[in-house]
Short mmCIF file of C-alpha atoms in Angstrom, two decimals:
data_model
loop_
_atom_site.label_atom_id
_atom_site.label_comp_id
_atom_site.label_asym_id
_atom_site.label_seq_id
_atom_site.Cartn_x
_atom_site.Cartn_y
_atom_site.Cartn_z
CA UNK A 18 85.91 97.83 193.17
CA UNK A 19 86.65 101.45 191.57
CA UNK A 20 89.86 101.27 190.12
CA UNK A 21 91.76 104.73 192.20
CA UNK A 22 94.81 107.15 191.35
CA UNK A 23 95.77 110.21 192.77
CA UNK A 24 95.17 111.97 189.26
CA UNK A 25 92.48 111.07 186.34
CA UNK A 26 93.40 113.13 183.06
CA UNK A 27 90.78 113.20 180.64
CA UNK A 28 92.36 113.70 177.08
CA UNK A 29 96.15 112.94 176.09
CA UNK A 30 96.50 116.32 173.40
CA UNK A 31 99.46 118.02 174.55
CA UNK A 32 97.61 119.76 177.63
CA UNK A 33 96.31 116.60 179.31
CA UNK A 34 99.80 115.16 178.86
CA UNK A 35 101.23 117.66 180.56
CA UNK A 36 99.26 117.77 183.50
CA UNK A 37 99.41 113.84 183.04
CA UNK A 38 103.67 114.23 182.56
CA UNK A 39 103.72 116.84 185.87
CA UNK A 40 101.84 115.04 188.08
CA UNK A 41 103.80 111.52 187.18
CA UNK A 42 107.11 112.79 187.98
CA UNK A 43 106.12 114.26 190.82
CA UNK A 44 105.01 111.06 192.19
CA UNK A 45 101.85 110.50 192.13
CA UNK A 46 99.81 107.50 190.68
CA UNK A 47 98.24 109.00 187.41
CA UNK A 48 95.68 107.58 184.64
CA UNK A 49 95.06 109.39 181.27
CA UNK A 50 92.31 108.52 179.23
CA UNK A 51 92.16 108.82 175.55
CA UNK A 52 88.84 107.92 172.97
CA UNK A 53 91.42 108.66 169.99
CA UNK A 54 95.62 108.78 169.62
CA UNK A 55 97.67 109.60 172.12
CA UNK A 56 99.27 113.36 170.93
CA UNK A 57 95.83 114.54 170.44
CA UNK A 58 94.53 117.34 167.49
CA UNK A 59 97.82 119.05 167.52
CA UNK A 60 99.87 116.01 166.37
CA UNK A 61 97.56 114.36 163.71
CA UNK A 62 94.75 116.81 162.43
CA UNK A 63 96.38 120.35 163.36
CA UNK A 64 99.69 121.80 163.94
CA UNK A 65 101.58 119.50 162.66
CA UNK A 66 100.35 118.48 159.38
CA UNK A 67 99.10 121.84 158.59
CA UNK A 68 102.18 123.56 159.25
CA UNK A 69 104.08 120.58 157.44
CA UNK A 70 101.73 121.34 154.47
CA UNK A 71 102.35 125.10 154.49
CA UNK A 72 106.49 124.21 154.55
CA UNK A 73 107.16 123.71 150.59
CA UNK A 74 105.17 126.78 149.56
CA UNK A 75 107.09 128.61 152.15
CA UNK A 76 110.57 127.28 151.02
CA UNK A 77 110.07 128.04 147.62
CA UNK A 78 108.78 131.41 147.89
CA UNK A 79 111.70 132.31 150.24
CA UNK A 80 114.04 131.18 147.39
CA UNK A 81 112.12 132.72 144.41
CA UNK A 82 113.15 136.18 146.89
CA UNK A 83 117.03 135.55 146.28
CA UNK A 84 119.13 136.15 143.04
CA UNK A 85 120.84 133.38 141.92
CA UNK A 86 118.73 130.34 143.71
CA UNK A 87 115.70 131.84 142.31
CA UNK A 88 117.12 130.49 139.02
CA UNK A 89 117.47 127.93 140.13
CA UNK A 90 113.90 126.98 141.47
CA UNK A 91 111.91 125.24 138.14
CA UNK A 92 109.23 122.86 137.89
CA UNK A 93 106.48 121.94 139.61
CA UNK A 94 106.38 121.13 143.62
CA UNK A 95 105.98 117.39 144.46
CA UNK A 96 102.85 117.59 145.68
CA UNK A 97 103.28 113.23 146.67
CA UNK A 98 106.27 113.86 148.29
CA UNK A 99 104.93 116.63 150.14
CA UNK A 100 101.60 114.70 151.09
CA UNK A 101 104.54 111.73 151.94
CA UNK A 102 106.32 113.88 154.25
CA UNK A 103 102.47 114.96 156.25
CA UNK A 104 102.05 111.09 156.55
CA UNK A 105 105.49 110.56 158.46
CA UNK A 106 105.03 114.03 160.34
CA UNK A 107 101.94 112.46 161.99
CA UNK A 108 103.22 108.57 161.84
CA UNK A 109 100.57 107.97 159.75
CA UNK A 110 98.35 108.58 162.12
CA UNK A 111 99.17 105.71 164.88
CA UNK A 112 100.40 107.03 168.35
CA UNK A 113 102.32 103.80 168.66
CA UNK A 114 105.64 106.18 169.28
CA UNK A 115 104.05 108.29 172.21
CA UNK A 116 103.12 104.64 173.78
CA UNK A 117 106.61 105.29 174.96
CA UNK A 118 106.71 107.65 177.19
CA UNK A 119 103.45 106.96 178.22
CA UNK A 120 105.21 103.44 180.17
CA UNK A 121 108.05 105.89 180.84
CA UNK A 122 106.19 108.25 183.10
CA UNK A 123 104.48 104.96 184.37
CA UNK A 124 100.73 106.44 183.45
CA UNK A 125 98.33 103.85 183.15
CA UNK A 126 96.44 104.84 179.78
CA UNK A 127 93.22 103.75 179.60
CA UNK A 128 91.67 103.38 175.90
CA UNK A 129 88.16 105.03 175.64
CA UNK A 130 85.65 107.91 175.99
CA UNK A 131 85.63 109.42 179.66
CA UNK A 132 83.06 111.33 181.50
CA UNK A 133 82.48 112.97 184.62
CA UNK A 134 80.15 110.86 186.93
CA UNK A 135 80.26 112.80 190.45
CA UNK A 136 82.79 113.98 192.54
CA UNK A 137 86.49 112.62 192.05
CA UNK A 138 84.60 109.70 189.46
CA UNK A 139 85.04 109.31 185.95
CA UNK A 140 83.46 106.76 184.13
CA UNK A 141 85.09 105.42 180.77
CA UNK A 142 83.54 103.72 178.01
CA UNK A 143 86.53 101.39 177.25
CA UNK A 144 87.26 101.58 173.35
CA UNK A 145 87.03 97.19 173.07
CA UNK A 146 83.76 97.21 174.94
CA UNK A 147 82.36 97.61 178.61
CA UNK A 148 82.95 99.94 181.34
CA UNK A 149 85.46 100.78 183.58
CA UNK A 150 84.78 103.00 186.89
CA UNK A 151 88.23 105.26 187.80
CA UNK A 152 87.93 107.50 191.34
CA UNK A 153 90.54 109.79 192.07
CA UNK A 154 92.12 110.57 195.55
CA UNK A 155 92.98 113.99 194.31
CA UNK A 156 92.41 115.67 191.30
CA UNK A 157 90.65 115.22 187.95
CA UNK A 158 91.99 117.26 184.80
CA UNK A 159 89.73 118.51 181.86
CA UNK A 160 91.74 118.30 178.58
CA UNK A 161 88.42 117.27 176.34
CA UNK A 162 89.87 119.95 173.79
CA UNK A 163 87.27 121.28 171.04
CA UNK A 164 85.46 120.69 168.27
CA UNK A 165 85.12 122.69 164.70
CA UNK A 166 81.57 124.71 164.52
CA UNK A 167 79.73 123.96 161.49
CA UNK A 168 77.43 127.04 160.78
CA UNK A 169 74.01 126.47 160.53
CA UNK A 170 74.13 126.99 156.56
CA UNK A 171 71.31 125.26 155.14
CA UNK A 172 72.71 122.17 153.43
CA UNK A 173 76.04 123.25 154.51
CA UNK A 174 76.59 119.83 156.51
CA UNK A 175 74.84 117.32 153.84
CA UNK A 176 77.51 119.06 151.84
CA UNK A 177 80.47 116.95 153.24
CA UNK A 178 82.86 119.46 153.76
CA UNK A 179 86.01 119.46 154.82
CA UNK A 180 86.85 120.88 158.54
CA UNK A 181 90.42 121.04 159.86
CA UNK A 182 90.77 116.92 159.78
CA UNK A 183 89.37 116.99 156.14
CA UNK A 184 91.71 119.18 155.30
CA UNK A 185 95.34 118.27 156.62
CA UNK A 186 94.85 114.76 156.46
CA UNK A 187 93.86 115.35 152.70
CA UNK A 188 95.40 112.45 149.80
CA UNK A 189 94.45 114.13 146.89
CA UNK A 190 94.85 117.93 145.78
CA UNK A 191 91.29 119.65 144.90
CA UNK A 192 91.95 121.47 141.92
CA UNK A 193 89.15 124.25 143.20
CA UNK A 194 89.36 125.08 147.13
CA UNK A 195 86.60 126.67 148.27
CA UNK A 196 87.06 128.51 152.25
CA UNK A 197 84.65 129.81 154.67
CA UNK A 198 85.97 131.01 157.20
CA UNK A 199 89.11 134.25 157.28
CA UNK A 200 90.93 133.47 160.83
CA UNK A 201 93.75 130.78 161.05
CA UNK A 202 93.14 128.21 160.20
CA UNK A 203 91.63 128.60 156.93
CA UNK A 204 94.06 131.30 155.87
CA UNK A 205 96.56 128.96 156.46
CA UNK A 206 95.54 126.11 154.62
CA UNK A 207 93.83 128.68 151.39
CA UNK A 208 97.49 129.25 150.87
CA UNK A 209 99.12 126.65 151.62
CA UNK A 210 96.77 124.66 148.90
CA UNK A 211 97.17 127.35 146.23
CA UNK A 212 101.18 126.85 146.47
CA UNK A 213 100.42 123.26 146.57
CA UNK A 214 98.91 123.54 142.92
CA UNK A 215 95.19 124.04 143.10
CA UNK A 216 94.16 126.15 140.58
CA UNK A 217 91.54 127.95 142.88
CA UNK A 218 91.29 129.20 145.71
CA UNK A 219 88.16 131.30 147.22
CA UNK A 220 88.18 132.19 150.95
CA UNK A 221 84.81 133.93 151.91
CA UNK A 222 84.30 135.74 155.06
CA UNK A 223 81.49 137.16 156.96
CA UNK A 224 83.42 139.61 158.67
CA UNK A 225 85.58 143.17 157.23
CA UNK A 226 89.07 141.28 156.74
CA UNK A 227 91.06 138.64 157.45
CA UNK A 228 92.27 137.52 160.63
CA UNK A 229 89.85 139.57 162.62
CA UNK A 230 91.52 139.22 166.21
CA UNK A 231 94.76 140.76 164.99
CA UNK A 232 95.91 144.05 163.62
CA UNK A 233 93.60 145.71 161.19
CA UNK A 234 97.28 145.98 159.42
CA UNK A 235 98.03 142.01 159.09
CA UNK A 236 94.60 141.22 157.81
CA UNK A 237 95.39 143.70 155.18
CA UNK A 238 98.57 142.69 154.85
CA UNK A 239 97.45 138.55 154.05
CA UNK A 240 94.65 139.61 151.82
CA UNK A 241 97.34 141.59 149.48
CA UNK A 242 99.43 138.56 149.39
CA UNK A 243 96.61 136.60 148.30
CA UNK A 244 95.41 138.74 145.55
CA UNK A 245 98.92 138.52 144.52
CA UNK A 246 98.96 134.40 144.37
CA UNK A 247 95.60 134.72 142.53
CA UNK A 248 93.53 133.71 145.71
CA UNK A 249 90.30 135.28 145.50
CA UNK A 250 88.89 136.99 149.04
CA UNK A 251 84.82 138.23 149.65
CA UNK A 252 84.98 140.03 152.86
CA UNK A 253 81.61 141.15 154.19
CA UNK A 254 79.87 138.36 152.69
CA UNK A 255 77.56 135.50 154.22
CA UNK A 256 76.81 132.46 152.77
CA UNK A 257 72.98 131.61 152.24
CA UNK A 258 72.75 127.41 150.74
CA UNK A 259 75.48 124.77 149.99
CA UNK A 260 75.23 122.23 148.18
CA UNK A 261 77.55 119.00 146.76
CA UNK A 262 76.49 118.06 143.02
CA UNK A 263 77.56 115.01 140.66
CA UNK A 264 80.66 117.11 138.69
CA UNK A 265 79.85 117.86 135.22
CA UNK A 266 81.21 116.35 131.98
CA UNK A 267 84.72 116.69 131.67
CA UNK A 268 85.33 117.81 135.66
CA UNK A 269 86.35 114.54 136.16
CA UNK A 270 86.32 110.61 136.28
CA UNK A 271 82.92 108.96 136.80
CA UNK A 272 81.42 109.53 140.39
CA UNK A 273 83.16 112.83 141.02
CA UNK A 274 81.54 115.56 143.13
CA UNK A 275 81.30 118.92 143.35
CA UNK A 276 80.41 121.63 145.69
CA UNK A 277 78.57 124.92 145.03
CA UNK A 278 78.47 127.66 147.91
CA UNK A 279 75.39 130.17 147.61
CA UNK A 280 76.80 133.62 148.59
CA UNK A 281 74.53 136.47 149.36
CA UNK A 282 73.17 138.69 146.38
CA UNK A 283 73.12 134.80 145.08
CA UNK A 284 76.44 134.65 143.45
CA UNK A 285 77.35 130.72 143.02
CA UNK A 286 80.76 129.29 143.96
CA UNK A 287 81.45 126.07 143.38
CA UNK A 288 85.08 123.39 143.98
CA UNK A 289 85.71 120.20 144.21
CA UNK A 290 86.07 120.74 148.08
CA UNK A 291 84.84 123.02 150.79
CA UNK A 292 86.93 123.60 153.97
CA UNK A 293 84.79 124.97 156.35
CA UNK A 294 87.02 126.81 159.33
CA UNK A 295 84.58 129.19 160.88
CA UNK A 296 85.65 128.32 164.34
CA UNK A 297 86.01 125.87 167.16
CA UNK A 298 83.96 124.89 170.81
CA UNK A 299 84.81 123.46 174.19
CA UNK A 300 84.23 119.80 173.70
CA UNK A 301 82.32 119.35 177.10
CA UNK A 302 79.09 118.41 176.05
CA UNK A 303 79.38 114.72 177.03
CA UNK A 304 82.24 115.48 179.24
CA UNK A 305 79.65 114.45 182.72
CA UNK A 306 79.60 118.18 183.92
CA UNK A 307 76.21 118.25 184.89
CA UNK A 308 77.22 115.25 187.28
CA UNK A 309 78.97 118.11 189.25
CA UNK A 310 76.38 120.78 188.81
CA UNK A 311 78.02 122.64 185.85
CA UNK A 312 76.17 123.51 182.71
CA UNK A 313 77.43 121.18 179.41
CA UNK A 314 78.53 122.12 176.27
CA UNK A 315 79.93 125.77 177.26
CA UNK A 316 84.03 126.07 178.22
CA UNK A 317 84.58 124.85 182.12
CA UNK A 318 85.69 128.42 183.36
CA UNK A 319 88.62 128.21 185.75
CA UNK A 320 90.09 130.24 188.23
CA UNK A 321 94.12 131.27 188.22
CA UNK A 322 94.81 127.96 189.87
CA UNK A 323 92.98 126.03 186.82
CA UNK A 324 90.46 124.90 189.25
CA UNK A 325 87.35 124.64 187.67
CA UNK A 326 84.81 127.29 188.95
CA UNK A 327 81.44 126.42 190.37
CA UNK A 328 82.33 122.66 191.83
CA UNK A 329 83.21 122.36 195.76
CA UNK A 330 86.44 121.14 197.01
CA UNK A 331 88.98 122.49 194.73
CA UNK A 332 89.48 119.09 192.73
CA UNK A 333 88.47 119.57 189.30
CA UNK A 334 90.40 121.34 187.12
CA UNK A 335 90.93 122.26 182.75
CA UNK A 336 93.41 122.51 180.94
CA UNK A 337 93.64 123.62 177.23
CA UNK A 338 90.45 124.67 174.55
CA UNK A 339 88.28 123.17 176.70
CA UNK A 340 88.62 126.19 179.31
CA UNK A 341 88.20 128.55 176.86
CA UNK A 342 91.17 130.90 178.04
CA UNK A 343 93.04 130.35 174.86
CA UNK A 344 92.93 127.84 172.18
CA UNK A 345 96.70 127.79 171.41
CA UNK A 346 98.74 124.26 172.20
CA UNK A 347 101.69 126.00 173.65
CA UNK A 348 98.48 127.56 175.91
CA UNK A 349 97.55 124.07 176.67
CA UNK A 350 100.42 123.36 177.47
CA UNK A 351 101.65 126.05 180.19
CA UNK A 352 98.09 125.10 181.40
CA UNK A 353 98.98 121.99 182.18
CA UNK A 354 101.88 122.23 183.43
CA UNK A 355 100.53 124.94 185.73
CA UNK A 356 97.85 122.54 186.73
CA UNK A 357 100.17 119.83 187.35
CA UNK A 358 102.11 122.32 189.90
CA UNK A 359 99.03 123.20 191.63
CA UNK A 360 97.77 119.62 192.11
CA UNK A 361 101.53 119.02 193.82
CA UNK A 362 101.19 121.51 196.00
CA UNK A 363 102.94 124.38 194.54
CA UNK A 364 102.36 127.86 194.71
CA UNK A 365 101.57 128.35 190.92
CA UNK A 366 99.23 130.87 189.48
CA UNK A 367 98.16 131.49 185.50
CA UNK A 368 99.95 134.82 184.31
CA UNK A 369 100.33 134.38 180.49
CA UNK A 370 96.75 133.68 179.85
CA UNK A 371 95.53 137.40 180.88
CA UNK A 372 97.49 139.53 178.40
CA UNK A 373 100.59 137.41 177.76
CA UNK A 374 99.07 134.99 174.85
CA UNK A 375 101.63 134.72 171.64
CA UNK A 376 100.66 133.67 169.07
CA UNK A 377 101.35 133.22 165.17
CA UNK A 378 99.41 132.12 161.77
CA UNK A 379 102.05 130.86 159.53
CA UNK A 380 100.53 132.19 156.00
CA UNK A 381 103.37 134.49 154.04
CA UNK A 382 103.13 136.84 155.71
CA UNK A 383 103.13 135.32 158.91
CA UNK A 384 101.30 137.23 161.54
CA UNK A 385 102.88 136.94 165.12
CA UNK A 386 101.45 138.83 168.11
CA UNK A 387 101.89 138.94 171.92
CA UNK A 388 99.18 140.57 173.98
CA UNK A 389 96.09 142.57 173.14
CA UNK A 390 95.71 144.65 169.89
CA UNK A 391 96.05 148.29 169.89
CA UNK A 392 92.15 147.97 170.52
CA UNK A 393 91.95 145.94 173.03
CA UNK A 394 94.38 147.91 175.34
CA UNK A 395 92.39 150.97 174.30
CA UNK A 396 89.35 149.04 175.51
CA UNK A 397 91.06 147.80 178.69
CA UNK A 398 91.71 152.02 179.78
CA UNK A 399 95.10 151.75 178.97
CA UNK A 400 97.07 154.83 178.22
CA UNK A 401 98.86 153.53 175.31
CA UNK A 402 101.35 154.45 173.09
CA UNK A 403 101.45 152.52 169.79
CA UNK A 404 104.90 152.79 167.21
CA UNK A 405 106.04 150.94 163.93
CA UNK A 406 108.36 149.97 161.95
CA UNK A 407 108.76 148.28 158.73
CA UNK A 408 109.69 145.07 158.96
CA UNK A 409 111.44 144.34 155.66
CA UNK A 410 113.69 148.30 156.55
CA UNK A 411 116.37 146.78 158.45
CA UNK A 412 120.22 145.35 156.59
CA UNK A 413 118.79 142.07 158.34
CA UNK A 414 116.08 141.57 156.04
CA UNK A 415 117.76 143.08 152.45
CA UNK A 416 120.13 139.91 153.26
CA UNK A 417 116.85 137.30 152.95
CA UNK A 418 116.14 138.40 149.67
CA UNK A 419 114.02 141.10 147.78
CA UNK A 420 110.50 141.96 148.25
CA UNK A 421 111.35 141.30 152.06
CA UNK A 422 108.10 143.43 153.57
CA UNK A 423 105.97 143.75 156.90
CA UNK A 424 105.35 145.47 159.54
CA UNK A 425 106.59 145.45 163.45
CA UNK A 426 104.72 147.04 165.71
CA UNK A 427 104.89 147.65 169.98
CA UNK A 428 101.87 149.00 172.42
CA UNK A 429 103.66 150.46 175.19
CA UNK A 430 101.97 151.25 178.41
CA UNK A 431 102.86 154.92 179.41
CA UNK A 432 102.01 154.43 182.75
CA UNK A 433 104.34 152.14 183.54
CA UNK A 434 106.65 152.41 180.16
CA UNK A 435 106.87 149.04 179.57
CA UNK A 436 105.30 147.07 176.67
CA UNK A 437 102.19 144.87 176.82
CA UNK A 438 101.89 143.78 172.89
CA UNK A 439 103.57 143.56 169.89
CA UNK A 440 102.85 142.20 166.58
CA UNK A 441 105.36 141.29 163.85
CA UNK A 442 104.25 140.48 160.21
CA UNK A 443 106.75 139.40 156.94
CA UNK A 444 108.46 136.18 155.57
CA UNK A 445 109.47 134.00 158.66
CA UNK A 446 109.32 136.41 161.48
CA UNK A 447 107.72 133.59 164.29
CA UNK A 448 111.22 133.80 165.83
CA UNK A 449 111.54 137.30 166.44
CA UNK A 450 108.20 136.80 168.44
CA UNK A 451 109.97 135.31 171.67
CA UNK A 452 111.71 138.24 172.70
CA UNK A 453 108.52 140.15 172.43
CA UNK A 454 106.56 137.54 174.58
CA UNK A 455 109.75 137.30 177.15
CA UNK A 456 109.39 141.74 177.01
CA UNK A 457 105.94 141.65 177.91
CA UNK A 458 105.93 138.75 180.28
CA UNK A 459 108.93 140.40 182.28
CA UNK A 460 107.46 143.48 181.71
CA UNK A 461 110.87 145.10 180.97
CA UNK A 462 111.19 149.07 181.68
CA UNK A 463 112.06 150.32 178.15
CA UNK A 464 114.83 152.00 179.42
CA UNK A 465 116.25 148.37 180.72
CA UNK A 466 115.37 146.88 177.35
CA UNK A 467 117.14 149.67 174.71
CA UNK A 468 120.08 147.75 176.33
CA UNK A 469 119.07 144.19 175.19
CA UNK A 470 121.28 144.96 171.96
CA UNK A 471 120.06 143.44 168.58
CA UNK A 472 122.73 141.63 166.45
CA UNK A 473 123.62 142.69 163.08
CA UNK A 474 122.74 142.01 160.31
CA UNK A 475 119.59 140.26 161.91
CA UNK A 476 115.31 140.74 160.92
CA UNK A 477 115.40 141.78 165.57
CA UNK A 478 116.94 145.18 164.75
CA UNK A 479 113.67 146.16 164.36
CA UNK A 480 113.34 146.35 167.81
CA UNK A 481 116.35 149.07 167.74
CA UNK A 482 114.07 151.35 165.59
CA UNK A 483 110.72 150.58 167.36
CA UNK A 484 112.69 151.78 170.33
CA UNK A 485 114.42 154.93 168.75
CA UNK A 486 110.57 155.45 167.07
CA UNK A 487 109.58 155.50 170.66
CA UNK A 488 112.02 158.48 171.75
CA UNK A 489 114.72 156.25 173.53
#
């Protein structure tokens, strides 16, 4: 006999446990099956140790911005201890602490790799061997999250390089970084290796600038930072052959490799790793959707309910990259919780994933943003109005330190005078991006929100001059 629940959630990331979490305490019988750890990408390979990684660079530079502690900043980060404190971030990478609440919620979790195998059926491929057959009365959730895209580089994958995994769950600091790839990810960790101590850093990208889905302005922004940390950036440049060679005399102890990275015109880079963060895919291509009549390996397109389009009866549903909506956790998250609503019975529909999406990449500067780009809106036929502000021009900021710089900008709908994106860049600004998101999600008449009074001396006075650069 089929072993049945109400609910089958395919992946325990954050997204799948919060469908998984939803459903549970609303009372239904719920299984969640895992191939890996419990917490998913975002605990152990992503998030978490990446933005744990990024911390010390960020702390010191922060200092090195204020008389008086600057002095008192000497000698040379810990790069153990700060390797140390990635290890405990992720508990070493066991999920024996989210077992937990797992028994909590009283979710059977079933170890293995699931698939689709008809309507309402999921077949698992139990992690110690065998099969196990699990039918749901109800629902089955999607959470199969993504995978990193390798470009087809020739000898790009023989190379061994690092992707996302290679990189935050790194032991040992490459004293040459070499980065393909300008969006988060590798921005992120370019930097965050350079403050760690490597001696070089190269970032190549394809594309015109950095962080291409932003503001032309942040990408700008990053790359001048980097120049000024000694990070060296190729934009408009493609890479042609990679390699990974036995390191020459004196590169290293016996058996050490390096890699060389062919760029076009046929200059040669070489490190003694490659990170390769040129993207991500819906992980669906073994995920059983052609058992329901869906095409694999493509993201599982939903409708504002999170039902998954295409499959009769209303009783599949994704949640998180594997949708490709948008391949944020806190997205993944909502979307779960959203699904979990939906699958209750409630009268929930998806708002923030069609031009409420914030989101932030945690390089100095950090780049925070809340809607569509000035482009994007243009694109969309919106009548837009777009003002700035610097970021580092308010008492809030001089109090941080010197050198305090960035740039805050709103896109205001002149319609309906209310504002549909913002983007904040500078030294620690993720918190000021809230009360853009909560502006935009609300969609707060500007003359309502020049009440919502900034206090002083804070960084969110400069919403008080984007407003007074606005007219109000």
């Amino acid at each position: 006999m089929a072993d049945q629940f109400d609910v089958i959630v395919i992946g325990a990331g954050p997204p799948g446990e919060n469908a998984a979490g939803r459903c549970a305490d609303g009372g239904l019988a719920v299984a969640l099956v895992e191939r890996e750890l419990v917490g998913g990408e975002c605990s152990y390979w992503a998030c978490i140790p990446s933005k744990t990684l990024v911390r010390p660079g960020d702390v010191l530079a922060a200092a090195r911005r204020v008389p008086g502690a600057a002095e008192a900043v000497t000698g040379r980060l810990d790069v153990a201890a700060a390797f140390a404190q990635r290890d405990y971030m992720t508990s070493n990478w066991s999920d024996q602490g989210a077992l937990d609440w797992v028994e909590q919620e009283g979710i059977e979790l079933v170890r293995g790799t699931g698939r689709l195998a008809g309507a309402r059926t999921v077949q698992v491929e139990l992690a110690d061997g065998g099969h196990r057959t699990l039918t749901a009365r109800r629902a089955v959730v999607l959470a199969t999250g993504s995978a990193p895209t390798i470009p087809p580089v020739p000898g790009l994958r023989e190379a061994r390089p690092w992707d996302n995994r290679g990189a935050t769950a790194a032991k040992e600091l490459p004293r040459r970084l070499v980065v393909l790839g300008g969006g988060p990810v590798g921005c992120e960790m370019a930097q965050a290796f350079r403050r760690l101590g490597s001696e070089e850093v190269t970032v190549v990208v394809r594309g015109e600038r950095l962080l291409p889905r932003e503001e032309p302005f942040a990408g700008r922004e990053v790359a001048a930072a980097f120049e000024a940390e000694g990070i060296t950036v190729h934009t408009r440049t493609g890479v042609t052959a990679a390699r990974r060679d036995r390191a020459g005399e004196g590169l290293g102890s016996a058996g050490r490799t390096q890699v060389a990275v062919t760029l076009d015109g046929g200059q040669e880079v070489t490190g003694d790793e490659l990170l390769v963060a040129a993207g991500r895919q819906p992980r669906t291509g073994d995920a059983g959707l052609d058992t329901v009549g869906l095409e694999p390996g493509g993201p599982a397109r939903v409708d504002r309910r999170l039902r998954v389009q295409g499959v009769d009866g209303g009783w599949l549903y994704a949640v998180g990259d594997c949708n490709g909506l948008a391949p944020f956790t806190h997205m993944g998250k909502y979307q779960g919780r959203l699904a979990g609503d939906v699958i209750l019975g409630r009268d929930a529909e998806d708002l923030a994933d069609h031009g409420v999406v914030p989101r932030v990449t945690f390089t100095d500067p950090q780049v925070c943003a809340v809607g569509p780009t000035e482009a994007e809106a243009r694109r969309a036929g919106l009548d837009v109005r777009v003002v700035r502000t610097d970021t580092g021009g308010v008492p809030g900021a001089y109090t941080l330190g010197n050198g305090i710089a960035g740039t805050s900008q709103l896109i205001v709908d002149q319609g309906r005078r209310v504002v549909v994106g913002a983007t904040f860049t500078g030294p620690g600004v993720q918190e000021l991006l809230h009360s853009a998101t909560v502006a935009v999600a609300g969609q707060v008449p500007l003359e309502r929100l020049w009440h919502a009074v900034p206090a002083f001396p804070t960084v969110s006075e400069v919403w008080l001059r984007l407003l007074e650069a606005y007219g109000l």
